[in-house]
Tab-separated table of C-alpha atoms and ligand atoms in Angstrom:
chain	number	residue	atom	x	y	z
A	1	MET	CA	134.173	103.174	89.371
A	2	ILE	CA	130.458	103.357	89.495
A	3	ARG	CA	128.762	103.585	92.802
A	4	SER	CA	125.207	103.451	93.725
A	5	ILE	CA	124.083	106.460	95.734
A	6	ILE	CA	120.770	107.446	97.349
A	7	LYS	CA	120.005	110.758	95.625
A	8	SER	CA	116.876	111.461	97.554
A	9	THR	CA	113.996	109.935	99.779
A	10	GLY	CA	110.437	110.202	100.409
A	11	ARG	CA	107.636	108.580	102.633
A	12	TYR	CA	103.902	108.413	102.719
A	13	LEU	CA	101.699	107.320	105.685
A	14	PRO	CA	98.032	106.946	105.011
A	15	ASP	CA	95.497	109.239	106.673
A	16	ARG	CA	93.886	107.034	109.513
A	17	HIS	CA	95.810	107.363	112.698
A	18	VAL	CA	95.197	104.086	114.914
A	19	PRO	CA	96.105	104.337	118.406
A	20	ASN	CA	96.363	101.023	120.396
A	21	GLU	CA	93.040	101.953	122.416
A	22	TYR	CA	91.210	101.649	119.039
A	23	LEU	CA	92.431	97.730	118.977
A	24	SER	CA	91.596	97.278	122.490
A	25	GLU	CA	87.951	97.931	121.841
A	26	LEU	CA	87.827	95.351	119.097
A	27	MET	CA	89.789	92.472	120.834
A	28	GLU	CA	91.384	91.447	123.976
A	29	THR	CA	94.309	93.436	124.289
A	30	SER	CA	95.428	96.585	126.009
A	31	ASN	CA	97.607	99.511	125.310
A	32	ASP	CA	99.930	98.404	127.917
A	33	TRP	CA	100.401	94.941	126.518
A	34	ILE	CA	101.204	96.111	122.970
A	35	VAL	CA	103.582	98.932	124.180
A	36	GLN	CA	105.386	96.409	126.562
A	37	ARG	CA	105.798	93.586	124.066
A	38	THR	CA	106.098	95.416	120.817
A	39	GLY	CA	106.834	99.107	121.615
A	40	ILE	CA	104.093	100.208	119.350
A	41	GLU	CA	101.746	103.087	120.431
A	42	ALA	CA	99.976	103.795	117.228
A	43	ARG	CA	100.010	103.078	113.451
A	44	TYR	CA	98.506	104.173	110.113
A	45	TRP	CA	95.938	102.539	108.202
A	46	VAL	CA	94.300	103.477	104.842
A	47	SER	CA	90.793	104.574	105.719
A	48	GLU	CA	88.062	102.116	105.268
A	49	GLY	CA	86.218	102.298	101.763
A	50	LYS	CA	88.556	104.404	100.236
A	51	ASP	CA	89.544	103.442	96.692
A	52	PHE	CA	93.460	103.214	97.314
A	53	GLY	CA	96.070	100.561	96.742
A	54	THR	CA	99.570	100.097	97.595
A	55	SER	CA	100.767	101.421	94.294
A	56	ASP	CA	98.900	104.607	95.525
A	57	LEU	CA	100.688	104.868	98.827
A	58	ALA	CA	103.985	104.265	96.807
A	59	TYR	CA	102.845	107.283	94.336
A	60	GLU	CA	102.504	109.864	96.930
A	61	ALA	CA	106.168	108.848	98.495
A	62	SER	CA	107.581	108.726	94.935
A	63	ILE	CA	106.616	112.270	93.728
A	64	ILE	CA	108.322	113.607	97.031
A	65	ALA	CA	111.567	111.618	96.214
A	66	LEU	CA	111.459	112.564	92.458
A	67	GLU	CA	110.882	116.149	93.166
A	68	ARG	CA	113.796	116.097	95.724
A	69	ALA	CA	116.097	114.462	93.197
A	70	GLY	CA	115.103	116.932	90.604
A	71	TRP	CA	114.083	113.913	88.376
A	72	HIS	CA	110.978	113.736	85.832
A	73	PRO	CA	109.351	110.258	85.945
A	74	GLU	CA	110.499	109.687	82.306
A	75	ASP	CA	114.147	110.115	83.439
A	76	LEU	CA	113.960	106.694	85.235
A	77	ASP	CA	115.713	103.534	83.774
A	78	LEU	CA	114.011	101.133	86.144
A	79	ILE	CA	111.190	100.913	88.932
A	80	VAL	CA	111.821	98.336	91.573
A	81	PHE	CA	108.772	97.755	93.665
A	82	ALA	CA	109.117	95.673	96.895
A	83	THR	CA	105.820	94.560	98.684
A	84	MET	CA	104.174	91.577	99.793
A	85	THR	CA	100.781	93.301	99.485
A	86	PRO	CA	100.388	94.249	95.969
A	87	ASP	CA	97.185	95.964	94.537
A	88	VAL	CA	96.153	92.745	92.871
A	89	ASN	CA	97.678	89.512	92.462
A	90	VAL	CA	98.700	90.032	88.760
A	91	PRO	CA	100.143	92.305	87.550
A	92	GLY	CA	102.577	93.845	89.915
A	93	SER	CA	102.308	96.996	91.623
A	94	GLY	CA	105.358	98.502	89.908
A	95	ALA	CA	103.147	98.574	86.757
A	96	PHE	CA	100.285	100.727	88.484
A	97	LEU	CA	102.858	103.180	89.769
A	98	GLN	CA	104.664	103.398	86.494
A	99	ASN	CA	101.380	104.352	85.000
A	100	ARG	CA	100.259	106.725	87.711
A	101	LEU	CA	103.706	108.448	87.373
A	102	GLY	CA	103.561	108.690	83.598
A	103	ALA	CA	107.061	106.944	83.450
A	104	LYS	CA	106.309	105.963	80.008
A	105	ASN	CA	107.815	102.697	78.830
A	106	VAL	CA	109.928	102.416	81.898
A	107	PRO	CA	110.330	98.849	83.112
A	108	ALA	CA	108.820	98.099	86.529
A	109	LEU	CA	110.006	95.092	88.507
A	110	ASP	CA	108.113	93.899	91.502
A	111	ILE	CA	109.904	91.808	94.011
A	112	ARG	CA	108.524	90.319	97.278
A	113	GLN	CA	110.915	89.294	100.066
A	114	GLN	CA	108.697	90.576	102.899
A	115	CYS	CA	110.462	92.394	105.675
A	116	THR	CA	113.788	92.357	103.699
A	117	GLY	CA	112.239	93.733	100.438
A	118	PHE	CA	113.978	96.810	100.703
A	119	LEU	CA	117.281	95.130	101.414
A	120	HIS	CA	116.966	93.075	98.362
A	121	GLY	CA	115.743	95.990	96.416
A	122	LEU	CA	119.110	97.794	97.381
A	123	GLU	CA	121.163	94.858	96.257
A	124	ILE	CA	119.345	94.446	92.963
A	125	CYS	CA	119.588	98.279	92.256
A	126	ASP	CA	123.260	98.081	92.930
A	127	ALA	CA	123.797	95.205	90.638
A	128	TYR	CA	121.765	97.169	87.781
A	129	ILE	CA	123.727	100.330	88.332
A	130	ARG	CA	127.392	98.441	88.588
A	131	SER	CA	126.494	96.505	85.389
A	132	GLU	CA	125.366	99.769	83.524
A	133	LYS	CA	122.272	98.372	82.950
A	134	ALA	CA	120.441	101.544	84.633
A	135	GLN	CA	121.626	104.768	86.050
A	136	LYS	CA	118.356	106.111	87.585
A	137	ILE	CA	116.218	103.722	89.584
A	138	LEU	CA	113.207	104.210	91.827
A	139	LEU	CA	113.234	101.750	94.546
A	140	VAL	CA	109.960	101.469	96.463
A	141	GLY	CA	109.051	99.682	99.709
A	142	ALA	CA	105.124	99.858	100.360
A	143	GLU	CA	102.587	97.845	102.292
A	144	PHE	CA	98.806	98.053	102.402
A	145	GLN	CA	98.445	95.314	105.249
A	146	SER	CA	95.544	96.761	107.247
A	147	ARG	CA	92.643	95.280	105.099
A	148	TYR	CA	93.935	91.735	105.483
A	149	LEU	CA	94.436	91.521	108.998
A	150	GLU	CA	91.740	89.784	111.220
A	151	LEU	CA	90.677	92.098	113.902
A	152	THR	CA	89.891	89.558	116.504
A	153	THR	CA	91.342	88.219	119.569
A	154	GLU	CA	92.392	84.990	117.894
A	155	ASN	CA	94.687	86.760	115.570
A	156	ARG	CA	95.795	89.579	117.894
A	157	ASP	CA	99.341	88.954	117.651
A	158	THR	CA	99.425	89.940	113.826
A	159	ALA	CA	96.454	92.568	114.263
A	160	VAL	CA	98.297	94.915	116.580
A	161	ILE	CA	101.750	94.791	114.719
A	162	PHE	CA	101.262	95.261	111.208
A	163	ALA	CA	100.529	98.528	109.314
A	164	ASP	CA	100.332	100.539	106.144
A	165	GLY	CA	102.999	102.974	104.522
A	166	ALA	CA	105.508	103.543	101.941
A	167	GLY	CA	109.039	104.817	101.693
A	168	VAL	CA	111.028	105.497	98.333
A	169	VAL	CA	114.543	106.148	97.345
A	170	CYS	CA	115.900	107.498	94.199
A	171	ILE	CA	119.284	105.603	93.629
A	172	GLU	CA	121.639	107.014	90.862
A	173	GLY	CA	124.933	105.634	89.476
A	174	VAL	CA	127.718	107.914	89.876
A	175	GLU	CA	131.481	107.848	88.903
A	176	SER	CA	133.515	108.295	91.990
A	177	ASN	CA	136.936	106.851	93.249
A	178	ASN	CA	135.866	107.326	96.817
A	179	ASP	CA	134.304	104.599	98.803
A	180	ILE	CA	130.739	105.984	98.724
A	181	GLY	CA	127.255	104.573	97.875
A	182	ILE	CA	126.254	100.914	98.701
A	183	ILE	CA	129.485	99.402	99.969
A	184	THR	CA	128.419	95.821	100.554
A	185	SER	CA	125.195	93.708	101.190
A	186	ILE	CA	124.741	90.245	102.405
A	187	LEU	CA	121.379	88.335	102.055
A	188	HIS	CA	120.126	85.025	103.406
A	189	ALA	CA	117.277	82.896	103.182
A	190	ASP	CA	116.125	79.702	105.145
A	191	GLY	CA	112.992	77.911	103.713
A	192	LYS	CA	112.955	75.555	106.578
A	193	TYR	CA	110.951	78.489	108.380
A	194	SER	CA	108.573	79.334	105.566
A	195	GLY	CA	105.660	78.119	107.691
A	196	ALA	CA	106.528	80.488	110.567
A	197	LEU	CA	104.944	83.608	108.997
A	198	ARG	CA	102.805	83.326	106.089
A	199	VAL	CA	99.675	84.245	104.308
A	200	GLY	CA	98.211	80.986	102.838
A	201	MET	CA	95.805	82.453	100.131
A	202	PRO	CA	95.526	83.303	97.178
A	203	ALA	CA	97.353	80.179	96.277
A	204	ARG	CA	97.599	77.422	93.766
A	205	LYS	CA	99.252	74.658	95.640
A	206	SER	CA	97.323	71.555	95.863
A	207	GLY	CA	94.842	72.816	93.458
A	208	LYS	CA	93.493	75.163	96.030
A	209	ALA	CA	90.992	77.803	95.137
A	210	ILE	CA	89.459	80.624	97.248
A	211	SER	CA	86.375	78.877	98.716
A	212	PRO	CA	84.094	79.088	101.764
A	213	THR	CA	85.980	76.425	103.288
A	214	VAL	CA	89.459	78.203	102.870
A	215	MET	CA	87.870	81.341	104.165
A	216	GLU	CA	86.600	79.465	107.193
A	217	ASN	CA	89.994	78.224	108.083
A	218	LYS	CA	91.247	81.864	107.707
A	219	GLU	CA	94.085	80.918	105.185
A	220	HIS	CA	93.604	84.419	103.591
A	221	PHE	CA	94.848	85.965	107.003
A	222	PRO	CA	98.359	86.233	108.109
A	223	TYR	CA	99.676	83.420	110.213
A	224	MET	CA	102.721	83.990	112.489
A	225	GLU	CA	104.545	81.784	115.150
A	226	GLY	CA	105.852	85.014	116.702
A	227	LYS	CA	108.092	83.364	119.373
A	228	THR	CA	109.842	81.548	116.632
A	229	VAL	CA	110.311	84.561	114.612
A	230	PHE	CA	111.476	86.572	117.452
A	231	LYS	CA	114.214	84.011	118.661
A	232	LEU	CA	115.378	83.731	114.963
A	233	ALA	CA	115.722	87.585	114.825
A	234	VAL	CA	117.557	88.035	118.053
A	235	THR	CA	120.267	85.420	116.914
A	236	ARG	CA	120.580	85.843	113.177
A	237	LEU	CA	120.702	89.631	113.045
A	238	PRO	CA	123.658	89.904	115.264
A	239	MET	CA	125.304	87.052	113.052
A	240	VAL	CA	124.638	88.884	109.797
A	241	THR	CA	125.927	92.254	111.352
A	242	ALA	CA	129.434	90.254	111.971
A	243	GLU	CA	129.334	89.018	108.442
A	244	LEU	CA	128.847	92.543	107.024
A	245	LEU	CA	131.603	94.189	109.179
A	246	GLU	CA	133.925	91.534	108.129
A	247	LYS	CA	133.234	91.798	104.437
A	248	ALA	CA	133.350	95.520	104.583
A	249	ASN	CA	136.483	95.387	106.881
A	250	MET	CA	134.930	97.696	109.389
A	251	LYS	CA	134.365	97.455	113.192
A	252	ILE	CA	130.659	98.172	114.669
A	253	GLU	CA	132.202	101.483	116.046
A	254	ASP	CA	132.764	102.668	112.313
A	255	VAL	CA	128.848	102.493	111.863
A	256	ASP	CA	127.302	105.979	112.544
A	257	MET	CA	123.733	104.750	112.465
A	258	VAL	CA	122.069	101.328	112.269
A	259	ILE	CA	118.466	101.325	110.701
A	260	PRO	CA	116.981	98.265	111.666
A	261	HIS	CA	113.761	96.730	110.184
A	262	GLN	CA	110.896	97.734	112.633
A	263	ALA	CA	109.153	94.582	113.696
A	264	ASN	CA	109.418	94.639	117.400
A	265	LEU	CA	111.249	97.436	119.609
A	266	ARG	CA	112.414	94.442	121.990
A	267	ILE	CA	114.076	92.721	119.099
A	268	ASN	CA	115.964	96.080	118.182
A	269	GLU	CA	116.707	96.628	121.957
A	270	ALA	CA	118.196	93.079	122.163
A	271	PHE	CA	120.133	93.703	119.048
A	272	LYS	CA	121.567	97.059	120.454
A	273	GLU	CA	122.701	95.426	123.851
A	274	ARG	CA	124.072	92.416	121.986
A	275	MET	CA	126.102	94.414	119.560
A	276	ASN	CA	126.952	97.124	122.313
A	277	ILE	CA	125.693	99.966	120.152
A	278	PRO	CA	124.894	103.383	121.980
A	279	LYS	CA	121.551	104.437	121.896
A	280	GLU	CA	121.997	107.480	119.571
A	281	LYS	CA	123.252	105.198	116.763
A	282	ILE	CA	120.386	103.099	116.391
A	283	TYR	CA	116.944	104.382	114.993
A	284	ASN	CA	113.666	103.197	115.828
A	285	ASN	CA	110.188	104.475	114.802
A	286	ILE	CA	107.945	101.464	115.223
A	287	GLN	CA	106.430	103.429	118.269
A	288	ARG	CA	104.561	105.830	115.700
A	289	TYR	CA	104.074	103.410	112.665
A	290	GLY	CA	103.976	99.715	113.658
A	291	ASN	CA	105.521	97.241	111.353
A	292	THR	CA	105.189	98.586	107.600
A	293	THR	CA	107.163	95.347	106.457
A	294	ALA	CA	109.014	96.408	103.106
A	295	ALA	CA	108.597	100.073	104.070
A	296	THR	CA	110.102	100.418	107.368
A	297	ILE	CA	113.576	101.143	106.440
A	298	PRO	CA	113.010	103.571	103.688
A	299	ILE	CA	110.498	105.299	106.034
A	300	ALA	CA	113.122	105.657	108.744
A	301	LEU	CA	115.775	106.764	106.292
A	302	ASP	CA	113.599	109.541	105.066
A	303	GLU	CA	113.052	110.660	108.681
A	304	LEU	CA	116.633	110.774	109.557
A	305	MET	CA	117.402	112.682	106.386
A	306	GLU	CA	114.602	115.218	107.096
A	307	LYS	CA	115.705	115.614	110.730
A	308	ASN	CA	119.186	116.224	109.430
A	309	MET	CA	120.390	113.205	111.679
A	310	LEU	CA	122.787	112.083	109.118
A	311	LYS	CA	125.668	113.921	107.489
A	312	SER	CA	128.080	113.507	104.563
A	313	LYS	CA	130.314	110.437	104.808
A	314	ASP	CA	128.390	108.742	107.630
A	315	THR	CA	128.165	105.028	107.314
A	316	ILE	CA	124.738	103.458	107.851
A	317	MET	CA	123.795	99.820	108.283
A	318	PHE	CA	120.389	98.701	107.223
A	319	ILE	CA	119.516	95.248	108.630
A	320	GLY	CA	116.369	93.081	108.739
A	321	LEU	CA	114.773	89.660	109.045
A	322	GLY	CA	111.302	88.504	108.283
A	323	ALA	CA	108.964	85.898	106.574
A	324	GLY	CA	110.803	83.233	104.227
A	325	LEU	CA	112.888	83.111	106.505
A	326	THR	CA	114.877	85.954	105.015
A	327	TRP	CA	117.416	88.114	106.615
A	328	GLY	CA	120.348	90.408	105.712
A	329	GLY	CA	122.018	93.746	105.704
A	330	VAL	CA	123.439	96.461	103.530
A	331	VAL	CA	126.272	98.933	104.412
A	332	TYR	CA	125.962	102.277	102.838
A	333	LYS	CA	128.168	105.382	102.906
A	334	LEU	CA	126.658	108.789	102.369
A	335	PRO	CA	128.359	110.813	99.635
B	401	LIG	O1	108.243	91.682	110.600
B	401	LIG	C1	107.899	90.400	110.514
B	401	LIG	C2	108.604	89.557	111.520
B	401	LIG	N1	107.906	89.351	112.638
B	401	LIG	C3	108.403	89.401	113.866
B	401	LIG	O2	109.574	89.791	113.813
B	401	LIG	C4	107.660	89.168	115.002
B	401	LIG	C5	108.350	88.669	116.254
B	401	LIG	N2	107.522	88.390	117.478
B	401	LIG	C6	107.059	89.221	118.037
B	401	LIG	O3	107.123	90.411	117.924
B	401	LIG	C7	106.346	88.724	119.398
B	401	LIG	O4	106.562	87.399	119.363
B	401	LIG	C8	104.757	88.893	119.494
B	401	LIG	C9	104.683	90.511	119.720
B	401	LIG	C10	104.038	88.485	118.073
B	401	LIG	C11	104.114	88.298	120.583
B	401	LIG	O5	104.857	88.642	121.973
B	401	LIG	P1	105.470	87.579	122.774
B	401	LIG	O6	106.029	88.138	123.856
B	401	LIG	O7	106.310	86.663	122.013
B	401	LIG	O8	104.028	87.080	123.301
B	401	LIG	P2	103.602	85.397	123.256
B	401	LIG	O9	103.188	85.053	121.860
B	401	LIG	O10	104.548	84.538	123.896
B	401	LIG	O11	102.190	85.434	124.074
B	401	LIG	C12	102.318	85.896	125.386
B	401	LIG	C13	100.807	86.029	125.929
B	401	LIG	C14	99.893	84.866	125.466
B	401	LIG	O12	99.124	84.560	126.560
B	401	LIG	P3	99.231	83.409	127.562
B	401	LIG	O13	99.463	82.104	126.681
B	401	LIG	O14	100.455	83.707	128.220
B	401	LIG	O15	98.162	83.475	128.530
B	401	LIG	C15	99.364	85.443	124.312
B	401	LIG	O16	98.008	84.759	123.988
B	401	LIG	O17	100.274	87.132	125.527
B	401	LIG	C16	99.158	86.833	124.602
B	401	LIG	N3	99.027	87.659	123.576
B	401	LIG	C17	98.372	88.973	123.758
B	401	LIG	N4	97.700	89.685	124.879
B	401	LIG	C18	97.442	90.881	124.571
B	401	LIG	C19	99.441	87.701	122.388
B	401	LIG	N5	99.155	88.642	121.637
B	401	LIG	C20	98.478	89.599	122.456
B	401	LIG	C21	97.868	90.892	122.336
B	401	LIG	N6	97.479	91.457	123.532
B	401	LIG	N7	97.818	91.590	121.181
């Protein structure tokens, strides 16, 4: 049977380290508030004035992952690029990355899905591999969010959370009779909450174009009903975990490590308590990186691999929830 295994990982954080104290100089907030309400202590942003795009963040992480896999860019059958902050509106960042890597003629597919972009990416890659349409895939989660944040008191809820970064995995199709690789996945969406977290522009809806009025209304900045999203996260993440465990015929005790999306440390703490997960079996790094949206999970996975905190045959559960509303999870067993 063909299984989809993660052959290697890589991550890249940009050069500008931004502690909470910097933000408290720009708006009415404080290190204490940000740490207590989100867990975030610092994040990385791309330096101002640098000619850099999301695909450049992804490139730096990709060359690490490719080298660790022992793959050349032209070996790839597919690039899947999850981002909600592409270099330009059209074409997708996958095309820019493909060109920079020199992955000649390799198809490059951009996906959105925001905080669950990487989870959707895993499911897509698994489908390509199991249907034998691809054997070697580069899956990217990358975001460049700092440049569209409004650094004012009015938009401080989003300004203090979102950050830049990239995480990449090389996924390979291998023949195995063992239960390894991507075991199962469940993804959901509920468009009823599409207004709870959104970036309104650029858009074509209602014939709108970017104009001074649209800019004045700040439709090009992220808008978030934080409390609504928070409440949805603390209820739906345990629900989808129960669904995943049932589908995989497992108990929570069988999971060796949970890697949740990093949106707010309090969400992940509430999830841990609710599911009765010991603290050493759930990984958080939002303290150092903030919320890098599609990149949070692959960055965390890369850190865990680097720190040798995962071993052969460990079972991992990736879970997340975000704009859309979209949420879901993937169960993965290390080969
Ligand atoms: O990855 C994408 C998915 N996104 C999420 O999962 C985000 C989920 N939501 C959250 O993380 C939290 O709702 C926030 C961190 C965004 C906000 O935390 P909260 O505990 O829900 O705060 P709140 O919105 O209820 O605001 C409480 C108070 C308000 O002041 P008043 O009305 O009580 O006087 C806010 O104006 O905190 C104020 N506030 C801030 N104060 C200092 C909001 N943001 C800030 C800030 N600094 N950055």
